[in-house]
Coordinates of C-alpha atoms in Angstrom, one line a residue:
Chain A
M1 CA 0.1 0.1 0.1
F2 CA 1.4 3.4 -0.7
I3 CA 0.2 7.2 -1.2
C4 CA 0.8 9.2 -4.3
N5 CA -0.4 12.8 -5.0
I6 CA -1.4 13.7 -8.2
K7 CA -2.0 17.4 -8.5
G8 CA -5.7 18.0 -9.2
L9 CA -6.9 14.3 -8.2
R10 CA -9.2 14.1 -5.5
T11 CA -9.4 11.7 -2.9
M12 CA -9.4 8.1 -4.4
L13 CA -8.8 4.7 -3.1
E14 CA -7.8 1.8 -5.6
V15 CA -7.6 -1.9 -4.6
K16 CA -6.2 -4.3 -7.2
N17 CA -6.2 -8.1 -6.9
L18 CA -7.1 -8.4 -3.2
T19 CA -6.9 -11.8 -2.1
K20 CA -7.3 -12.9 1.6
A21 CA -7.7 -16.2 3.1
F22 CA -8.0 -17.6 6.5
G23 CA -6.2 -20.9 6.2
K24 CA -7.6 -22.6 3.4
R25 CA -10.9 -20.6 3.4
V26 CA -10.6 -17.7 0.9
V27 CA -12.7 -14.9 1.8
L28 CA -11.6 -12.5 -0.8
N29 CA -10.4 -13.5 -4.2
R30 CA -8.5 -11.1 -6.7
L31 CA -11.0 -8.3 -5.5
S32 CA -10.5 -5.0 -7.2
V33 CA -12.6 -1.8 -6.8
T34 CA -12.0 1.9 -7.1
L35 CA -13.7 4.2 -4.5
T36 CA -14.2 7.9 -5.1
P37 CA -15.8 10.5 -2.9
H38 CA -19.1 8.8 -2.4
V39 CA -21.0 7.3 0.3
Y40 CA -20.6 3.5 -0.4
G41 CA -23.1 0.8 1.0
L42 CA -21.3 -2.4 1.5
L43 CA -23.8 -5.1 1.5
G44 CA -23.4 -8.9 1.6
Q45 CA -24.5 -12.1 3.5
N46 CA -22.9 -13.0 7.0
G47 CA -19.3 -14.3 6.0
S48 CA -19.1 -12.7 2.6
G49 CA -16.2 -10.7 3.7
K50 CA -17.4 -7.2 4.5
T51 CA -15.3 -7.0 7.8
T52 CA -12.3 -8.6 5.9
L53 CA -12.6 -6.0 3.4
I54 CA -12.6 -3.0 5.6
R55 CA -9.7 -4.5 7.5
C56 CA -7.8 -4.8 4.5
L57 CA -8.7 -0.9 3.6
T58 CA -7.7 0.0 6.9
H59 CA -4.3 -2.1 6.7
L60 CA -5.0 -4.1 9.3
Y61 CA -4.6 -7.0 6.9
K62 CA -1.7 -6.3 4.7
E63 CA -2.8 -8.3 1.8
G64 CA -3.8 -6.6 -1.5
E65 CA -2.3 -3.7 -3.7
V66 CA -4.1 -0.5 -2.2
T67 CA -3.3 2.8 -4.1
V68 CA -4.5 5.9 -2.2
F69 CA -4.7 9.4 -3.7
I70 CA -5.3 12.1 -1.1
D71 CA -5.9 15.7 -2.2
G72 CA -3.1 17.7 -0.7
A73 CA -1.3 15.0 1.1
C74 CA 1.9 13.4 -0.3
S75 CA 4.2 11.3 1.6
G76 CA 4.4 7.8 0.1
N77 CA 4.0 5.7 3.0
V78 CA 0.8 4.1 4.7
F79 CA 1.0 6.0 7.9
D80 CA 0.0 9.1 6.4
Y81 CA -2.8 7.4 4.7
L82 CA -4.0 6.1 8.3
D83 CA -4.0 9.6 9.4
N84 CA -6.8 10.2 7.0
V85 CA -9.0 7.5 8.0
G86 CA -11.7 7.3 10.4
Y87 CA -12.6 3.7 11.4
L88 CA -15.6 2.3 13.4
P89 CA -14.8 -1.3 14.1
Q90 CA -17.8 -3.7 14.5
R91 CA -17.4 -3.8 18.0
F92 CA -16.4 -0.7 20.1
G93 CA -16.4 -0.4 23.6
L94 CA -12.9 0.8 24.7
Y95 CA -11.9 2.5 28.3
P96 CA -15.1 1.6 30.2
E97 CA -13.5 3.4 33.3
L98 CA -13.1 6.7 31.6
S99 CA -15.7 9.4 30.9
V100 CA -16.8 10.0 27.4
N101 CA -14.7 13.2 27.1
A102 CA -11.7 11.4 28.6
T103 CA -12.0 8.6 26.2
L104 CA -12.4 10.8 23.2
E105 CA -9.3 12.9 24.4
L106 CA -7.2 9.6 24.7
L107 CA -8.4 8.4 21.2
A108 CA -7.8 11.9 19.9
N109 CA -4.3 11.8 21.5
L110 CA -3.7 8.5 19.9
K111 CA -4.7 10.0 16.5
G112 CA -2.0 12.6 17.2
I113 CA -4.3 15.4 18.4
D114 CA -3.2 17.1 21.5
K115 CA -5.4 18.2 24.5
Q116 CA -5.8 21.9 23.3
H117 CA -6.9 20.9 19.8
A118 CA -8.9 18.2 21.1
H119 CA -11.6 19.9 23.0
P120 CA -13.2 21.7 20.3
E121 CA -13.1 18.6 18.2
I122 CA -14.5 16.6 20.9
E123 CA -17.3 19.0 21.3
R124 CA -17.8 19.1 17.8
V125 CA -18.1 15.3 17.4
L126 CA -20.3 14.8 20.5
A127 CA -22.7 17.3 19.0
L128 CA -22.8 15.2 15.7
V129 CA -23.6 12.2 17.5
N130 CA -26.1 13.8 20.0
L131 CA -24.0 13.0 23.1
S132 CA -23.0 16.8 24.3
D133 CA -24.9 15.9 27.6
R134 CA -23.2 12.8 28.5
G135 CA -19.5 14.0 28.1
N136 CA -18.9 13.4 32.0
D137 CA -20.5 10.0 32.2
R138 CA -18.4 6.8 32.2
V139 CA -18.5 5.0 29.0
G140 CA -19.3 1.6 31.3
S141 CA -22.5 3.5 32.3
L142 CA -23.8 4.0 28.8
S143 CA -26.2 2.0 27.0
G144 CA -25.1 0.1 23.9
G145 CA -26.6 2.5 21.7
M146 CA -24.6 5.4 23.0
V147 CA -21.5 3.4 23.0
R148 CA -22.1 3.0 19.3
R149 CA -22.6 6.6 18.8
L150 CA -19.5 7.1 20.7
G151 CA -17.7 4.9 18.4
I152 CA -18.9 6.8 15.6
A153 CA -17.7 10.0 17.3
Q154 CA -14.3 8.8 17.6
A155 CA -14.3 7.8 13.8
L156 CA -15.0 11.6 13.1
L157 CA -12.1 12.9 15.2
G158 CA -9.9 14.9 13.2
D159 CA -12.4 15.2 10.3
P160 CA -10.9 12.6 8.2
P161 CA -11.4 12.2 4.2
I162 CA -11.9 8.5 4.4
L163 CA -14.4 7.0 6.8
F164 CA -15.3 3.3 7.3
F165 CA -18.2 2.2 9.6
D166 CA -18.8 -1.3 10.2
E167 CA -22.2 -2.0 11.2
P168 CA -22.8 1.6 12.4
T169 CA -26.2 1.4 13.2
A170 CA -26.2 -1.9 15.0
G171 CA -27.7 -1.5 18.4
L172 CA -29.3 1.9 17.5
D173 CA -32.9 2.8 17.9
P174 CA -35.1 4.1 15.1
E175 CA -34.6 7.8 16.0
E176 CA -30.6 7.3 16.3
R177 CA -30.5 5.6 13.1
L178 CA -32.3 8.4 11.4
R179 CA -29.9 10.9 13.1
F180 CA -27.1 8.7 11.7
K181 CA -28.6 9.1 8.2
N182 CA -28.8 12.7 8.8
L183 CA -25.2 12.7 9.9
I184 CA -23.9 11.1 7.0
A185 CA -25.7 13.6 4.7
D186 CA -24.2 16.5 6.5
I187 CA -20.5 15.2 6.5
K188 CA -20.4 13.4 3.0
G189 CA -18.8 16.4 0.9
Q190 CA -15.8 15.3 -0.7
R191 CA -15.3 12.1 1.6
I192 CA -14.8 8.4 0.9
I193 CA -17.6 6.9 3.1
V194 CA -17.9 3.3 3.4
I195 CA -20.9 1.8 5.5
S196 CA -20.9 -1.8 6.2
T197 CA -24.1 -3.1 6.9
H198 CA -27.1 -5.7 6.9
I199 CA -29.8 -3.0 6.8
V200 CA -30.7 -2.4 3.2
E201 CA -33.1 0.5 4.4
D202 CA -30.0 2.2 5.9
V203 CA -28.1 1.7 2.7
E204 CA -31.0 3.2 0.7
A205 CA -31.3 6.1 2.9
T206 CA -27.6 7.1 3.3
C207 CA -25.4 5.8 0.5
D208 CA -25.3 6.9 -3.4
R209 CA -23.2 3.9 -4.3
I210 CA -23.7 0.2 -3.6
L211 CA -21.0 -2.5 -3.4
I212 CA -22.4 -6.2 -3.0
L213 CA -20.0 -8.6 -1.8
H214 CA -20.8 -12.2 -3.0
N215 CA -18.7 -15.4 -3.9
Q216 CA -15.3 -13.7 -2.7
G217 CA -15.8 -10.5 -4.8
I218 CA -17.8 -7.6 -5.7
L219 CA -20.6 -8.7 -7.9
V220 CA -22.1 -5.1 -8.2
N221 CA -20.6 -1.7 -7.9
G222 CA -23.2 0.7 -8.9
T223 CA -25.7 3.5 -7.8
N224 CA -29.0 2.7 -6.0
D225 CA -30.8 2.7 -9.3
D226 CA -28.2 0.4 -10.7
V227 CA -29.2 -2.2 -8.2
R228 CA -32.8 -1.7 -8.5
H229 CA -32.5 -2.3 -12.1
I230 CA -31.2 -5.7 -11.6
A231 CA -34.5 -6.6 -10.3
R232 CA -36.6 -4.8 -12.6
G233 CA -39.4 -7.1 -14.2
K234 CA -38.3 -9.9 -11.6
V235 CA -40.3 -8.8 -8.5
Y236 CA -43.9 -9.4 -8.1
D237 CA -46.1 -8.5 -5.3
I238 CA -49.1 -10.7 -5.2
S239 CA -52.0 -11.9 -3.0
E240 CA -52.3 -15.4 -1.7
S241 CA -55.1 -16.4 -4.5
D242 CA -52.3 -15.3 -7.1
L243 CA -49.8 -18.0 -6.1
D244 CA -51.4 -20.5 -8.1
R245 CA -50.6 -18.4 -11.3
L246 CA -47.0 -18.8 -10.6
S247 CA -44.7 -20.9 -12.9
G248 CA -41.3 -21.9 -13.5
D249 CA -38.4 -20.9 -11.1
Y250 CA -39.2 -18.3 -8.4
N251 CA -38.6 -17.4 -4.9
I252 CA -41.0 -16.3 -2.2
F253 CA -38.8 -14.0 -0.2
K254 CA -41.3 -12.1 1.9
K255 CA -44.9 -12.8 3.2
Y256 CA -46.6 -10.0 5.0
D257 CA -50.2 -8.6 5.9
R258 CA -51.4 -5.6 4.2
V259 CA -54.8 -4.4 5.4
G260 CA -55.8 -8.0 6.6
E261 CA -54.8 -9.4 3.5
V262 CA -51.8 -11.9 3.3
R263 CA -49.4 -10.9 0.5
F264 CA -46.3 -12.2 -0.9
R265 CA -43.4 -10.8 -2.7
I266 CA -41.7 -13.0 -5.1
L267 CA -38.5 -13.0 -7.3
A268 CA -38.9 -14.8 -10.2
N269 CA -36.2 -16.2 -12.8
T270 CA -38.8 -16.6 -15.6
P271 CA -41.4 -14.1 -16.6
Q272 CA -45.1 -14.7 -15.0
Q273 CA -48.4 -13.9 -16.1
L274 CA -48.6 -11.2 -13.6
T275 CA -47.5 -7.6 -13.4
P276 CA -44.3 -7.1 -12.2
C277 CA -44.0 -4.4 -9.4
E278 CA -41.3 -1.5 -8.9
P279 CA -38.3 -3.2 -7.5
E280 CA -36.7 -1.9 -4.4
I281 CA -32.7 -2.0 -3.5
E282 CA -33.6 -5.1 -1.4
D283 CA -34.7 -6.9 -4.4
G284 CA -31.9 -5.9 -6.6
Y285 CA -29.8 -7.4 -3.5
L286 CA -31.5 -10.5 -3.2
C287 CA -31.6 -11.1 -7.2
T288 CA -27.7 -10.6 -6.9
I289 CA -27.0 -13.0 -4.2
K290 CA -29.6 -15.7 -5.3
S291 CA -28.2 -15.3 -9.1
V292 CA -31.8 -14.5 -10.1
Chain B
M1 CA -2.1 16.2 13.2
H2 CA 1.0 16.2 15.2
D3 CA 4.2 14.2 16.0
K4 CA 2.7 11.1 17.9
I5 CA 5.7 10.6 20.2
S6 CA 5.8 14.2 21.3
L7 CA 6.5 14.7 25.0
K8 CA 3.3 16.5 25.3
L9 CA 1.2 13.9 23.9
T10 CA 3.1 11.4 25.7
Y11 CA 2.3 13.1 29.1
E12 CA -1.5 13.9 28.2
R13 CA -1.6 9.9 27.0
I14 CA -0.1 8.6 30.2
W15 CA -2.1 10.9 32.6
L16 CA -5.2 9.5 30.6
I17 CA -4.2 6.1 30.7
R18 CA -3.8 6.5 34.6
K19 CA -7.4 7.7 35.0
S20 CA -8.5 4.6 32.9
L21 CA -7.1 2.5 35.3
G22 CA -9.6 3.6 37.8
V23 CA -9.3 2.2 41.4
A24 CA -6.7 -0.4 40.2
F25 CA -4.1 2.4 39.9
K26 CA -3.9 2.9 43.5
V27 CA -3.2 -1.0 44.3
P28 CA 0.6 -0.9 43.7
L29 CA 0.9 2.0 46.2
I30 CA -1.2 0.4 48.7
V31 CA 1.1 -2.5 48.4
F32 CA 4.2 -0.5 48.7
Y33 CA 3.3 2.2 51.3
I34 CA 0.9 0.1 53.4
I35 CA 0.9 -3.5 53.3
M36 CA 4.5 -4.1 53.0
P37 CA 5.5 -1.5 55.7
I38 CA 2.8 -3.4 58.1
F39 CA 4.5 -6.8 57.6
L40 CA 7.8 -5.3 58.2
I41 CA 6.8 -3.7 61.2
L42 CA 4.9 -6.7 62.7
Y43 CA 8.2 -8.9 62.0
W44 CA 10.3 -6.4 63.5
Q45 CA 8.0 -6.4 66.5
H46 CA 7.9 -10.0 67.1
S47 CA 11.6 -10.9 66.0
V48 CA 13.4 -12.3 69.0
S49 CA 17.1 -13.1 68.1
D50 CA 19.6 -11.9 65.4
V51 CA 17.2 -9.4 64.8
F52 CA 18.7 -7.5 62.0
I53 CA 20.2 -10.2 59.7
S54 CA 16.8 -12.0 59.8
F55 CA 14.7 -8.9 59.1
R56 CA 16.9 -7.9 56.3
T57 CA 16.2 -11.4 54.9
F58 CA 12.5 -11.2 55.6
F59 CA 12.6 -7.8 54.0
N60 CA 14.2 -9.3 50.8
Q61 CA 11.5 -12.3 50.7
I62 CA 8.7 -9.8 51.1
A63 CA 10.2 -7.8 48.3
F64 CA 11.0 -10.6 46.1
L65 CA 7.2 -11.9 46.2
L66 CA 5.5 -8.4 45.8
I67 CA 7.8 -5.9 44.3
P68 CA 8.4 -7.3 40.9
F69 CA 4.8 -8.5 40.4
F70 CA 3.5 -5.2 41.4
S71 CA 6.2 -3.3 39.5
V72 CA 4.6 -4.2 36.3
W73 CA 1.0 -3.6 37.5
W74 CA 0.1 -0.3 35.8
S75 CA 2.0 -1.4 32.7
L76 CA 0.0 -4.8 32.2
L77 CA -3.2 -2.8 33.0
S78 CA -2.4 -0.3 30.6
L79 CA -2.4 -2.9 27.8
R80 CA -5.7 -4.2 28.7
E81 CA -7.6 -2.2 26.1
R82 CA -5.1 -2.8 23.5
T83 CA -5.2 -6.4 24.3
E84 CA -8.7 -7.3 25.3
G85 CA -10.9 -4.5 24.6
D86 CA -13.8 -4.1 21.9
G87 CA -12.5 -2.2 19.2
R88 CA -8.8 -3.1 19.9
E89 CA -8.0 -2.9 16.3
L90 CA -8.3 0.8 16.5
F91 CA -5.0 0.8 18.0
Q92 CA -3.4 -0.9 15.3
V93 CA -5.1 1.5 12.8
F94 CA -3.4 4.3 14.9
R95 CA -0.3 2.0 14.7
I96 CA 0.2 2.1 18.2
R97 CA 2.8 -0.3 18.9
P98 CA 4.0 2.5 21.1
S99 CA 1.5 1.2 23.7
Y100 CA 4.5 -0.8 25.1
F101 CA 6.4 2.7 25.0
D102 CA 3.6 3.7 27.3
A103 CA 3.7 0.5 29.3
A104 CA 7.4 1.3 29.7
I105 CA 7.1 4.5 31.0
L106 CA 4.5 3.4 33.4
F107 CA 7.1 0.9 34.5
V108 CA 9.6 3.5 35.0
L109 CA 7.0 5.4 37.1
S110 CA 6.4 2.3 39.1
L111 CA 10.4 1.9 39.6
I112 CA 10.3 5.6 41.1
A113 CA 7.3 4.7 43.4
I114 CA 9.5 1.4 44.6
F115 CA 12.5 3.9 44.8
V116 CA 10.6 6.0 47.4
F117 CA 9.7 2.7 49.5
Y118 CA 13.6 1.9 49.6
L119 CA 14.9 5.3 50.2
V120 CA 12.6 5.4 53.5
A121 CA 14.1 1.7 54.3
H122 CA 17.7 3.1 53.3
L123 CA 17.1 6.1 55.8
V124 CA 15.7 4.0 58.7
F125 CA 17.7 1.0 58.3
G126 CA 20.7 1.8 56.1
R127 CA 22.4 0.0 53.0
F128 CA 19.1 -0.3 51.0
F129 CA 20.5 1.2 47.7
L130 CA 22.0 -2.0 46.3
E131 CA 19.0 -3.8 47.4
Y132 CA 17.0 -1.3 45.3
V133 CA 19.1 -1.8 42.3
R134 CA 18.7 -5.7 42.7
I135 CA 15.1 -5.5 42.9
S136 CA 14.9 -3.3 39.9
M137 CA 17.0 -5.5 37.7
I138 CA 14.4 -8.3 38.7
S139 CA 11.7 -5.9 37.9
I140 CA 13.0 -5.6 34.4
F141 CA 12.8 -9.3 33.9
F142 CA 9.1 -9.3 34.8
F143 CA 8.5 -6.5 32.6
G144 CA 9.9 -8.3 29.7
L145 CA 8.1 -11.5 30.9
M146 CA 4.7 -9.4 31.1
A147 CA 5.5 -7.8 27.7
I148 CA 5.8 -11.5 26.0
L149 CA 3.3 -13.3 27.6
T150 CA 0.6 -10.5 27.0
Q151 CA 1.6 -10.6 23.2
I152 CA 1.3 -14.4 23.3
T153 CA -1.7 -14.9 25.3
S154 CA -3.8 -11.8 24.4
S155 CA -5.0 -12.3 27.8
I156 CA -4.3 -10.0 30.7
T157 CA -5.8 -12.4 33.2
A158 CA -3.6 -15.3 32.0
T159 CA -0.5 -12.9 32.1
M160 CA -1.2 -12.0 35.5
L161 CA -1.7 -15.4 36.8
V162 CA 1.5 -16.6 35.2
L163 CA 3.4 -13.8 36.7
L164 CA 1.8 -14.2 40.2
L165 CA 2.6 -18.0 40.0
Y166 CA 6.2 -17.1 39.0
S167 CA 6.7 -14.8 42.0
L168 CA 5.2 -17.7 44.4
V169 CA 7.4 -20.4 42.8
S170 CA 10.6 -18.4 43.0
I171 CA 10.0 -17.8 46.8
V172 CA 9.0 -21.7 47.5
L173 CA 12.0 -23.0 45.3
S174 CA 15.6 -22.2 46.7
Y175 CA 17.7 -20.3 44.3
Q176 CA 20.0 -23.3 43.0
R177 CA 17.1 -24.8 41.6
F178 CA 15.4 -21.9 40.2
P179 CA 17.9 -19.7 38.2
F180 CA 15.9 -16.5 37.8
Y181 CA 15.8 -15.6 41.6
G182 CA 18.9 -14.8 43.6
Q183 CA 19.6 -15.1 47.3
Y184 CA 17.5 -13.1 49.9
Q185 CA 21.2 -12.3 51.7
E186 CA 22.2 -8.8 51.6
I187 CA 24.2 -7.4 49.1
Y188 CA 27.0 -5.6 50.3
Q189 CA 29.2 -4.7 47.1
A190 CA 28.1 -3.4 43.6
G191 CA 30.0 -6.2 42.1
E192 CA 27.4 -8.8 43.6
L193 CA 25.1 -7.2 41.1
F194 CA 26.3 -8.6 38.2
A195 CA 25.0 -11.9 38.9
Y196 CA 21.5 -10.3 38.4
L197 CA 22.6 -8.9 35.0
K198 CA 21.0 -11.7 33.3
F199 CA 17.6 -10.6 34.6
V200 CA 18.0 -7.3 32.7
L201 CA 19.1 -9.0 29.5
A202 CA 16.5 -11.6 29.8
G203 CA 14.2 -8.9 30.4
L204 CA 15.1 -6.7 27.3
F205 CA 15.4 -9.8 25.2
L206 CA 11.9 -10.5 26.1
A207 CA 10.5 -7.1 25.6
I208 CA 12.2 -6.8 22.2
A209 CA 11.0 -10.3 21.2
S210 CA 7.3 -9.4 22.1
W211 CA 7.6 -6.2 20.0
L212 CA 8.3 -8.2 17.2
I213 CA 5.3 -10.7 17.6
P214 CA 2.4 -9.5 15.1
D215 CA -0.8 -8.4 17.1
R216 CA -3.8 -10.6 16.9
L217 CA -7.0 -9.0 15.8

């Protein structure tokens, strides 16, 4: 991994031929992707390699050739790249004995920000995650959702141009999930933000590009509309009585109740004698991973 | 962004790490300044014969049992978040191998706290400076042992138990059978400390080796 600066080129992260295996189990195989300033939703099944990919991008795993272009920063080594990265790990709960303020002060220190510069920065990030009034509380006394927000806050310290969030909304209540979505909308600007999640709804609301990880590689790298388009003409929303009219190869992936009527959402490989409905991102995602 | 190893950042970080230890920070101070003096005073009061020689032997026994173990207490606990904490991979993203640098500073602070204890002993009983050097040399070995065990086991509890066991075994076994602990008799000349140089070298070797072992995620 190295950094180059080309005048006029904005932040860009390019991964080539990334292969990562744990023993004999290959998780990522010759994966290549280029990330430019967008909010990326990283979708995939459990074990598909989302966390592994983020760990490679944060240089926790040294595999792969990752080239980083950061506007205005030129050093030629990985350390300067990591100075420009904010990262929320899948699990976060450091320093339970310290107050929220002290924890952020310590993590800012580890990022190379001294106390004097850290204080306004801590106030800023706590306001962003709605924890300003909990600054003096011990981390150990916070609820799971609050600790998650603290984790998001620490990733934002130093205003890094590259952000990786691994399951950022896990454990957050609906109001805080909404706040997180608004936060992303506020900060995205000229940044690369990668959000790994299982919650398709969050991706739909926050991300402008989607990466679908499947079979050890990135199967889809496109806009939300591109992902929806994958399922166009393949999704049917039908009532129970229409089930008999289905033919060929199809999957029932959702059964739900609408105004007292049981309905089914169908993904069909073969055209049906029914009118397809407007696909959602979830439909495109399912079509991708189920090869519909 | 600033230089990560600047003096100011290091000072601020050590202060925050100290706070993060909570009540556990006080434990070595309680041991050095309350528990050990109480043991020594009680022994002094109940000694009947050959008081001074046996007192010094008892002093060294207590010191060998407690001081090396508690000399690495702060350092060990300072590595807790980095070793076991939820989100410990952040330390690698921040490339904080200097966690061991912080642990080493805490170890030095610990040696200063121990020095105060020995200084008082020196003022009260005399001839305790060489004993301080000897216990510091043994403590350096403990620091190295602590560092390598933490890196290998990735467990603070396991490391603590092994160090405790080592301290206890060292007391139980005689020095001929247990190479890493010296005699309890008083040291009269600085030259006698050469026998303890192996502790320092082994400690430094283990500390460097622990530095070279890759972190686990």
